[in-house]
């Protein structure tokens, strides 16, 4: 995208904008992403303030909070709404209130939990897209065949599973052991206590701990990706240009690999990004089941109480991550498929 | 058959009667095609079994079977003749829990879907019908809700609203409508371009009349196909939210059984029957709705068949 750098919108002249369809497209996508982000911030701010009842009660529900803290909270919440909003906007992550449970600024609580989640979700998504796309191509290309029937039915069943339930069953079978099968994998956590994660042995230990949760997530996600890829390849299979490619005398495998798959991959890739919200949901419950101390476990932890400031910050973080990922997907799509840049 | 009847005695039928007859014929055609879809019929039968179980729950197990204080069996007992699905951590029959859980899981799933469909269809038709400012704004809001990750949003909403059955229905309904709205909007835009709508406008039809009498009947088949698929998502959502402890504390649902089992250490006890039974039920019901939804979609939109 060579002309992306300087969006010409601020020059004001309409004709300039029109002559750069790419720039218009980029500007429009960026503005859409920013507007969504603003909406999330405002929604997050007002949700906990417009609800009926005492916000202090909501903030401190189920905990012993000393009178000083309550006075501080009340002072913070009794300020005019505009002033509160301004304060919130300057630093949304602090929300003017510390995490109640950890007695520390929300951002400091969240920081160390980011890496485990990225590691888990990243690995699982990578595995799931690779296998899912492969499955989708194979079953979509020979639609109605033997492989397609089995693969579609299996993916439909996987697609109907709550991911955390699948995780629990996997845990019982492979970590606790069932009948004669001994438990082979750890029941939770990310490392064995005392193992140094900076050594190769430490990495192996992490991999051993991640094996079950990553498998669980990957299996659930790959169902989704394979269904999408299959639909996409079926859509392409009816196109005229494939007929032309065949008429040229190309081998079937060649038609598939060089002509159908690249075109079918495009919508799949965007959908993979659009599904990130769904991926985040899976991470929350899976981390909880496998007691991995990532953002998901932190969310569940913040629920009991509830630790409202922490919950608000996590919601904002998850939303921002998904919004940015969507923007990247949109821009990449525009780059790879010039047809959408109009 | 009904088409010929219409032509045979046009004088005897009111316009409304003709419409009714035409709809009956369409329905007849639809059921005939549906019966020829094996996977759709499998889904329907599966669903039928669960509906019967849910309705008949009080006849099979008295409500007292759910009472922890009246449980007499040993905790974490594997399946046996007396307890076909074993017992839970307080000695209750897991079978009784699962049978009673079917009621809440199905009820919440269906109610939340209805709410989500009503919001989605209203927003979808309005944003497709009203061009300009109103439509644009509605479209923007749909976009926002489409992008916001679903589970964190549901968690935040459920925390603010508190735990009850009505609230969990509201949370699922309010978070799952944007997909429907997007679909209905696209369909509305294509219907709006057709000549009969122009005719209605020329005859002085108002916005409300246009939307309810002309657009709505045309998007209804799409709404129905979408509904069956949406129910499966609602049931999965209910299970997830209940598992995270955000469900109705007074009623047993499949998600709340899983939550309780997980909290009570069913995993380290190796109590596969305790966690397995409610999960298998969720998978079967969700699968049933997915199969039916795909079959309906295939009939209404033959191009999509087999996808």
Tab-separated table of N, CA and C in Angstrom, chain A residues 32 35-36 39-40 43 47-48 51 58 61 143 152 156-157 159-165 168-169 171-172 176 178 227 230-231 234-235 277 280-281 284-285 288-289 299-300 303 306 311 315 318-319 322-323 326, chain B residues 140 143-145 147-153 155-157 159-161 233 236 239-240 243-244 246 258 262-263 266-272 275-276 278-280 282-283 286-287 290-291 294 303-307:
chain	number	residue	atom	x	y	z
A	32	UNK	N	-14.010	4.299	11.012
A	32	UNK	CA	-14.987	3.341	11.550
A	32	UNK	C	-14.428	2.678	12.808
A	35	UNK	N	-14.450	5.151	15.677
A	35	UNK	CA	-15.801	5.393	16.198
A	35	UNK	C	-16.254	4.224	17.057
A	36	UNK	N	-15.904	2.998	16.658
A	36	UNK	CA	-16.274	1.840	17.483
A	36	UNK	C	-15.580	1.916	18.833
A	39	UNK	N	-17.219	4.403	20.988
A	39	UNK	CA	-18.479	3.850	21.496
A	39	UNK	C	-18.223	2.917	22.682
A	40	UNK	N	-17.210	2.056	22.541
A	40	UNK	CA	-16.921	1.107	23.618
A	40	UNK	C	-16.521	1.852	24.896
A	43	UNK	N	-19.645	3.510	26.332
A	43	UNK	CA	-20.527	2.446	26.823
A	43	UNK	C	-20.009	1.934	28.164
A	47	UNK	N	-22.270	2.520	31.432
A	47	UNK	CA	-22.968	1.309	31.865
A	47	UNK	C	-23.007	1.193	33.384
A	48	UNK	N	-21.868	1.463	34.013
A	48	UNK	CA	-21.807	1.282	35.452
A	48	UNK	C	-22.293	2.512	36.209
A	51	UNK	N	-26.884	2.648	35.738
A	51	UNK	CA	-27.709	1.586	36.290
A	51	UNK	C	-28.356	2.054	37.585
A	58	UNK	N	-22.297	-1.498	44.036
A	58	UNK	CA	-21.888	-2.389	42.944
A	58	UNK	C	-20.372	-2.564	42.943
A	61	UNK	N	-19.487	-4.740	46.168
A	61	UNK	CA	-20.370	-5.852	46.539
A	61	UNK	C	-19.563	-7.058	47.055
A	143	UNK	N	-16.835	-31.877	-3.166
A	143	UNK	CA	-18.060	-31.738	-2.392
A	143	UNK	C	-18.968	-32.950	-2.577
A	152	UNK	N	-17.385	-32.936	7.191
A	152	UNK	CA	-18.434	-31.967	7.508
A	152	UNK	C	-19.212	-32.382	8.754
A	156	UNK	N	-19.260	-30.294	12.201
A	156	UNK	CA	-20.534	-29.809	12.731
A	156	UNK	C	-20.695	-30.166	14.201
A	157	UNK	N	-20.285	-31.388	14.559
A	157	UNK	CA	-20.380	-31.796	15.962
A	157	UNK	C	-19.438	-30.950	16.813
A	159	UNK	N	-18.353	-28.017	16.180
A	159	UNK	CA	-18.872	-26.659	16.172
A	159	UNK	C	-19.989	-26.503	17.209
A	160	UNK	N	-20.675	-27.600	17.532
A	160	UNK	CA	-21.785	-27.543	18.477
A	160	UNK	C	-21.343	-27.718	19.926
A	161	UNK	N	-20.044	-27.822	20.154
A	161	UNK	CA	-19.553	-28.096	21.512
A	161	UNK	C	-19.199	-26.828	22.259
A	162	UNK	N	-19.562	-26.750	23.541
A	162	UNK	CA	-18.999	-25.666	24.337
A	162	UNK	C	-17.518	-25.988	24.558
A	163	UNK	N	-16.628	-25.051	24.224
A	163	UNK	CA	-15.200	-25.380	24.235
A	163	UNK	C	-14.713	-25.774	25.633
A	164	UNK	N	-15.272	-25.123	26.668
A	164	UNK	CA	-14.786	-25.438	28.010
A	164	UNK	C	-15.181	-26.853	28.427
A	165	UNK	N	-16.326	-27.321	27.914
A	165	UNK	CA	-16.747	-28.691	28.240
A	165	UNK	C	-15.790	-29.695	27.601
A	168	UNK	N	-12.763	-29.863	29.655
A	168	UNK	CA	-12.895	-30.632	30.900
A	168	UNK	C	-12.819	-32.129	30.633
A	169	UNK	N	-13.457	-32.559	29.539
A	169	UNK	CA	-13.423	-33.984	29.199
A	169	UNK	C	-11.994	-34.405	28.864
A	171	UNK	N	-9.335	-33.037	29.959
A	171	UNK	CA	-8.615	-33.048	31.235
A	171	UNK	C	-8.822	-34.370	31.963
A	172	UNK	N	-10.084	-34.812	32.036
A	172	UNK	CA	-10.364	-36.060	32.753
A	172	UNK	C	-9.642	-37.225	32.094
A	176	UNK	N	-6.121	-36.544	34.293
A	176	UNK	CA	-6.452	-37.283	35.511
A	176	UNK	C	-6.296	-38.780	35.262
A	178	UNK	N	-8.276	-42.189	33.029
A	178	UNK	CA	-9.578	-42.848	33.109
A	178	UNK	C	-9.335	-44.347	33.010
A	227	UNK	N	-15.333	-24.994	8.145
A	227	UNK	CA	-16.662	-24.753	7.557
A	227	UNK	C	-16.635	-23.513	6.671
A	230	UNK	N	-14.596	-24.218	3.488
A	230	UNK	CA	-15.338	-25.117	2.596
A	230	UNK	C	-16.379	-24.325	1.804
A	231	UNK	N	-17.162	-23.482	2.512
A	231	UNK	CA	-18.174	-22.677	1.835
A	231	UNK	C	-17.527	-21.779	0.793
A	234	UNK	N	-16.428	-23.740	-2.271
A	234	UNK	CA	-17.590	-24.144	-3.070
A	234	UNK	C	-18.078	-22.961	-3.895
A	235	UNK	N	-18.045	-21.778	-3.275
A	235	UNK	CA	-18.436	-20.553	-3.974
A	235	UNK	C	-17.556	-20.349	-5.217
A	277	UNK	N	-13.418	-12.153	18.122
A	277	UNK	CA	-14.246	-11.983	19.302
A	277	UNK	C	-14.622	-13.328	19.899
A	280	UNK	N	-11.608	-14.869	21.594
A	280	UNK	CA	-11.410	-14.306	22.926
A	280	UNK	C	-12.306	-15.015	23.940
A	281	UNK	N	-13.568	-15.248	23.547
A	281	UNK	CA	-14.501	-15.935	24.429
A	281	UNK	C	-13.989	-17.317	24.798
A	284	UNK	N	-11.217	-17.214	27.381
A	284	UNK	CA	-11.648	-16.931	28.756
A	284	UNK	C	-12.007	-18.227	29.477
A	285	UNK	N	-12.871	-19.047	28.860
A	285	UNK	CA	-13.314	-20.244	29.569
A	285	UNK	C	-12.215	-21.301	29.638
A	288	UNK	N	-9.741	-20.589	32.316
A	288	UNK	CA	-10.372	-20.869	33.606
A	288	UNK	C	-10.301	-22.367	33.911
A	289	UNK	N	-10.657	-23.197	32.930
A	289	UNK	CA	-10.675	-24.644	33.148
A	289	UNK	C	-9.261	-25.188	33.387
A	299	UNK	N	-10.317	-12.403	34.166
A	299	UNK	CA	-11.708	-11.982	33.984
A	299	UNK	C	-12.630	-12.756	34.914
A	300	UNK	N	-12.462	-14.082	34.940
A	300	UNK	CA	-13.312	-14.903	35.791
A	300	UNK	C	-13.081	-14.527	37.254
A	303	UNK	N	-14.844	-11.521	38.194
A	303	UNK	CA	-16.288	-11.714	38.245
A	303	UNK	C	-16.788	-11.944	39.657
A	306	UNK	N	-18.164	-8.464	42.382
A	306	UNK	CA	-17.221	-8.387	41.279
A	306	UNK	C	-16.257	-7.216	41.445
A	311	UNK	N	-12.818	-5.398	35.790
A	311	UNK	CA	-13.682	-5.942	34.742
A	311	UNK	C	-13.843	-4.945	33.596
A	315	UNK	N	-12.643	-5.496	29.751
A	315	UNK	CA	-13.592	-5.381	28.651
A	315	UNK	C	-13.050	-4.423	27.592
A	318	UNK	N	-10.038	-6.141	25.740
A	318	UNK	CA	-10.501	-7.147	24.775
A	318	UNK	C	-11.104	-6.469	23.551
A	319	UNK	N	-11.970	-5.478	23.790
A	319	UNK	CA	-12.632	-4.807	22.674
A	319	UNK	C	-11.617	-4.105	21.795
A	322	UNK	N	-9.769	-6.556	19.593
A	322	UNK	CA	-10.566	-7.070	18.479
A	322	UNK	C	-10.797	-5.985	17.427
A	323	UNK	N	-11.020	-4.743	17.877
A	323	UNK	CA	-11.249	-3.642	16.937
A	323	UNK	C	-10.008	-3.429	16.072
A	326	UNK	N	-9.592	-6.210	13.578
A	326	UNK	CA	-10.536	-6.057	12.481
A	326	UNK	C	-10.066	-5.019	11.486
B	140	UNK	N	-24.513	1.970	11.785
B	140	UNK	CA	-23.317	2.182	12.609
B	140	UNK	C	-23.394	1.380	13.914
B	143	UNK	N	-22.819	-2.155	13.396
B	143	UNK	CA	-21.382	-2.377	13.214
B	143	UNK	C	-20.654	-2.454	14.545
B	144	UNK	N	-20.993	-1.509	15.424
B	144	UNK	CA	-20.338	-1.476	16.731
B	144	UNK	C	-20.546	-2.790	17.466
B	145	UNK	N	-21.807	-3.195	17.532
B	145	UNK	CA	-22.098	-4.404	18.305
B	145	UNK	C	-21.537	-5.660	17.641
B	147	UNK	N	-18.640	-5.836	16.176
B	147	UNK	CA	-17.199	-5.918	16.399
B	147	UNK	C	-16.867	-6.224	17.863
B	148	UNK	N	-17.642	-5.662	18.784
B	148	UNK	CA	-17.334	-5.861	20.203
B	148	UNK	C	-17.350	-7.350	20.534
B	149	UNK	N	-16.270	-7.884	21.151
B	149	UNK	CA	-16.245	-9.321	21.450
B	149	UNK	C	-17.415	-9.695	22.346
B	150	UNK	N	-18.065	-10.764	21.941
B	150	UNK	CA	-19.350	-11.118	22.516
B	150	UNK	C	-19.297	-11.484	24.004
B	151	UNK	N	-18.383	-12.392	24.368
B	151	UNK	CA	-18.401	-12.875	25.758
B	151	UNK	C	-18.031	-11.788	26.779
B	152	UNK	N	-16.963	-11.004	26.537
B	152	UNK	CA	-16.688	-9.922	27.497
B	152	UNK	C	-17.873	-8.974	27.657
B	153	UNK	N	-18.545	-8.650	26.540
B	153	UNK	CA	-19.707	-7.763	26.626
B	153	UNK	C	-20.809	-8.399	27.473
B	155	UNK	N	-20.464	-10.651	29.743
B	155	UNK	CA	-20.025	-10.731	31.136
B	155	UNK	C	-20.265	-9.404	31.846
B	156	UNK	N	-19.874	-8.309	31.192
B	156	UNK	CA	-20.035	-6.988	31.798
B	156	UNK	C	-21.518	-6.693	32.030
B	157	UNK	N	-22.349	-6.979	31.009
B	157	UNK	CA	-23.789	-6.734	31.149
B	157	UNK	C	-24.387	-7.571	32.272
B	159	UNK	N	-22.959	-8.800	34.849
B	159	UNK	CA	-22.515	-8.340	36.157
B	159	UNK	C	-23.360	-7.165	36.622
B	160	UNK	N	-23.632	-6.240	35.702
B	160	UNK	CA	-24.388	-5.055	36.087
B	160	UNK	C	-25.833	-5.414	36.400
B	161	UNK	N	-26.427	-6.300	35.590
B	161	UNK	CA	-27.845	-6.611	35.753
B	161	UNK	C	-28.109	-7.520	36.950
B	233	UNK	N	-26.756	-20.925	19.050
B	233	UNK	CA	-25.791	-20.005	19.657
B	233	UNK	C	-26.284	-19.549	21.026
B	236	UNK	N	-25.660	-22.282	23.577
B	236	UNK	CA	-24.235	-22.323	23.930
B	236	UNK	C	-23.881	-21.155	24.842
B	239	UNK	N	-25.073	-21.755	28.352
B	239	UNK	CA	-24.205	-22.722	29.008
B	239	UNK	C	-22.918	-22.046	29.484
B	240	UNK	N	-22.320	-21.236	28.609
B	240	UNK	CA	-21.069	-20.575	28.974
B	240	UNK	C	-21.268	-19.604	30.130
B	243	UNK	N	-21.847	-21.378	33.289
B	243	UNK	CA	-20.609	-22.017	33.738
B	243	UNK	C	-19.718	-21.008	34.450
B	244	UNK	N	-19.762	-19.763	34.001
B	244	UNK	CA	-18.948	-18.729	34.636
B	244	UNK	C	-19.626	-18.170	35.886
B	246	UNK	N	-22.761	-16.851	36.057
B	246	UNK	CA	-23.611	-15.682	35.830
B	246	UNK	C	-25.059	-16.076	35.577
B	258	UNK	N	-22.637	-28.023	35.024
B	258	UNK	CA	-21.211	-28.049	34.700
B	258	UNK	C	-20.430	-27.171	35.664
B	262	UNK	N	-17.595	-28.582	38.165
B	262	UNK	CA	-16.232	-28.072	38.083
B	262	UNK	C	-15.769	-27.541	39.435
B	263	UNK	N	-16.662	-26.784	40.105
B	263	UNK	CA	-16.316	-26.207	41.416
B	263	UNK	C	-16.115	-27.303	42.458
B	266	UNK	N	-15.073	-32.285	40.216
B	266	UNK	CA	-15.421	-33.505	39.483
B	266	UNK	C	-14.272	-33.951	38.583
B	267	UNK	N	-13.430	-32.980	38.148
B	267	UNK	CA	-12.330	-33.355	37.261
B	267	UNK	C	-11.313	-34.210	38.011
B	268	UNK	N	-10.871	-33.743	39.179
B	268	UNK	CA	-9.850	-34.515	39.898
B	268	UNK	C	-10.426	-35.819	40.445
B	269	UNK	N	-11.756	-35.889	40.608
B	269	UNK	CA	-12.408	-37.128	41.026
B	269	UNK	C	-12.562	-38.091	39.850
B	270	UNK	N	-12.302	-37.577	38.637
B	270	UNK	CA	-12.507	-38.397	37.439
B	270	UNK	C	-13.969	-38.718	37.200
B	271	UNK	N	-14.875	-37.843	37.693
B	271	UNK	CA	-16.316	-38.121	37.577
B	271	UNK	C	-16.820	-37.735	36.187
B	272	UNK	N	-16.466	-38.554	35.196
B	272	UNK	CA	-16.803	-38.223	33.804
B	272	UNK	C	-18.309	-38.170	33.569
B	275	UNK	N	-19.805	-34.572	34.537
B	275	UNK	CA	-19.554	-33.512	33.570
B	275	UNK	C	-19.972	-33.925	32.163
B	276	UNK	N	-19.895	-35.245	31.903
B	276	UNK	CA	-20.196	-35.706	30.544
B	276	UNK	C	-21.653	-35.547	30.172
B	278	UNK	N	-24.415	-33.572	31.105
B	278	UNK	CA	-24.979	-32.292	30.647
B	278	UNK	C	-24.318	-31.789	29.369
B	279	UNK	N	-23.008	-32.030	29.235
B	279	UNK	CA	-22.304	-31.574	28.035
B	279	UNK	C	-22.810	-32.262	26.787
B	280	UNK	N	-23.011	-33.590	26.869
B	280	UNK	CA	-23.521	-34.323	25.702
B	280	UNK	C	-24.901	-33.782	25.312
B	282	UNK	N	-26.021	-30.713	25.737
B	282	UNK	CA	-25.826	-29.434	25.042
B	282	UNK	C	-25.426	-29.687	23.596
B	283	UNK	N	-24.446	-30.581	23.409
B	283	UNK	CA	-23.959	-30.849	22.054
B	283	UNK	C	-25.099	-31.367	21.171
B	286	UNK	N	-27.728	-28.492	20.447
B	286	UNK	CA	-27.144	-27.487	19.559
B	286	UNK	C	-26.982	-28.069	18.158
B	287	UNK	N	-26.526	-29.317	18.102
B	287	UNK	CA	-26.369	-29.994	16.821
B	287	UNK	C	-27.720	-30.105	16.112
B	290	UNK	N	-28.606	-26.857	14.652
B	290	UNK	CA	-27.740	-26.584	13.505
B	290	UNK	C	-28.168	-27.378	12.277
B	291	UNK	N	-28.507	-28.662	12.486
B	291	UNK	CA	-28.931	-29.503	11.361
B	291	UNK	C	-30.223	-28.976	10.754
B	294	UNK	N	-29.580	-25.669	8.890
B	294	UNK	CA	-28.925	-25.847	7.594
B	294	UNK	C	-29.882	-26.410	6.564
B	303	UNK	N	-29.088	-22.246	-3.582
B	303	UNK	CA	-27.686	-22.044	-3.899
B	303	UNK	C	-26.803	-22.406	-2.708
B	304	UNK	N	-27.353	-22.231	-1.498
B	304	UNK	CA	-26.550	-22.461	-0.304
B	304	UNK	C	-26.557	-23.927	0.107
B	305	UNK	N	-27.381	-24.742	-0.554
B	305	UNK	CA	-27.523	-26.136	-0.139
B	305	UNK	C	-26.188	-26.854	-0.159
B	306	UNK	N	-25.951	-27.631	0.856
B	306	UNK	CA	-24.747	-28.449	0.892
B	306	UNK	C	-23.521	-27.727	1.407
B	307	UNK	N	-23.702	-26.461	1.804
B	307	UNK	CA	-22.541	-25.741	2.309
B	307	UNK	C	-22.207	-26.124	3.715
